[in-house]
């Protein structure tokens, strides 16, 4: 058999086998590190790039939105020796951030542990909109879309509802209760007129926002809470779960699972999940403090990197990667940001091999 495979008469066999071997097509390396504050705790729960990919925002349990210019991070330069270009104090711990798509990176929305959606003017550092309609229950996820010429917002909460609202006046557009409304909503994400919802009842749901009576798909395949539901493209959704797996779903011909990805560790925490559509890549955090990148073609990770930082004062290492984010604007340059439960932020970048 070895002679047959190595013979010149069968190169196509080797080519097919090579195509089935997971590989990473990007030369990704560490480009910048932002250390955690010397005092207090600052677990990072959300990382988001603005629509132009120039400003990076982070939020977490320190009740602050920190804003960084990506060029300053990569060059290690900024005013007064601080890479942080702006810091907005918030009244509660933050679980989610999302930039308004209609305002060119001037306003960012947040969801917090008190059940409030607040939008901030990032130049002035002040709140410009507030919505408190989840009965004080924790909001896990916020997203926006442009629909019929105007912006539409959505928030998912521990109260078991997804609320869609008009950010111009805060008016409620619709309330959705996936699976009956009893289980916490962990994730909401729009893609055009579709809405994907990750739920603690072990399912993900896909809705057409033009007709919200029932979900058009129920993605039933995980054995524990679905913490994330992200669109890879208009036909593919990626879900992440505390069962330790990611699943790629074909919703054009199904829905059906076309790939299950395993390697990262996730049994209890939000570890982050981000999809880079241009590159066909998915990144997940992990409870062993590593970052895992998966290619949509394979189920095994193609790139794994431990996040830096220090052990706690007792010498133990209970850190984990708590948030991840791809920069979406480039096709020939790859930028990945990961944040940890210890507040460390790391930026990785590189070009195609």
Phi, psi and omega in degrees: 000318179297321179295321181294316182294323184275356183285156182289349183277355185223053179293333183294329178296314179295320180298316180297318181292320178298322181292339181266359178270121180303135179216157179249122187270009185234141178269079187267129180218162181292126183247334182200150177226131172248115183287159177286156179301149182292337180233152177076184180241147187214050179304131183270119182255346183208139175225130180214134170274146174289167185303333180270355180072021183257330182245133179250128179244139175230152177210159181185212188278356179279001180061043178216141166260117179257133183243133182230140169277126185301318180299322178294322177296314184289328180270347180072025181233148175188178181292139174059020178078006180253131180284339181285120183271339181198147177224124180249121177280138181239157184283347184216166175297145185252139178246340186209145173226147175202132179282141173294126185283347185260001188236021171053042175076019180267339183229135176237138178260150180224150170244138187233176184289346178266005178081025184244135169263125179231137174251140183237138168282114189286335179287319181267343179070030184233152176288141179237354181201141178216140180220122183234085186232013180255019175063030179078004179276143186304133173266127181262337188205143178225142175209165179227158170212160172262123186220123180054040174083002179223166182270144178232134179251157176218145177224139178245138192223166172299343181283001176084011181238152164252123178250131176251137190212161179266112183295346180290326181225359180080003183293138180287128177265318182195149171242129181242137179239084182300137178062020179102348173091010182269335186262148181299144175265120185261337188206138171227137176209132177269152164214105187056240180261017177253151178228124176257136185231127172262137192225152180287355177276013177083004181243160165244151183232144177239126181242150165264115188291350176281345178208096192261018182298312180222155174294147176279337175218144168243119182265099187249105182196342178273159181255354176220185184310134173271107185274337182216145170221114185234143176277126169279318173202187185291348181248353188228133176238140176251128176244146175237148186216158173284008168277003176084019181227157166248146177231135173260125185247131171270111181261358177276333182230056184183237016281150177212149178280123178256344179201138170243126183252132179223153179154317178285167181248122180203105180233348184210339188250159166284118184248357179090145176207130180218144181245130173258105187294319181298322185264353182065033185243150176235135176240139177229143168282181184205151181282359171261018175067032176240155176257130182242126175251132177243142172265139185298348181277343186224160180266348179263152177294146179255349180204131180226134181216131176283138177279143181282195182120184184242151173293161181287177188292347177266001178085002179271166181232088180254018181288152172212159176282122189250349178199146180218156180200134171268146166278130192264347194279340184260153172248335183252358179226133187252128177228126182231135179238137179228140178236151185247168177292346177264004178090359178285136178240128180233140180246128177243141180211162179173173181251170180293139178296000000 
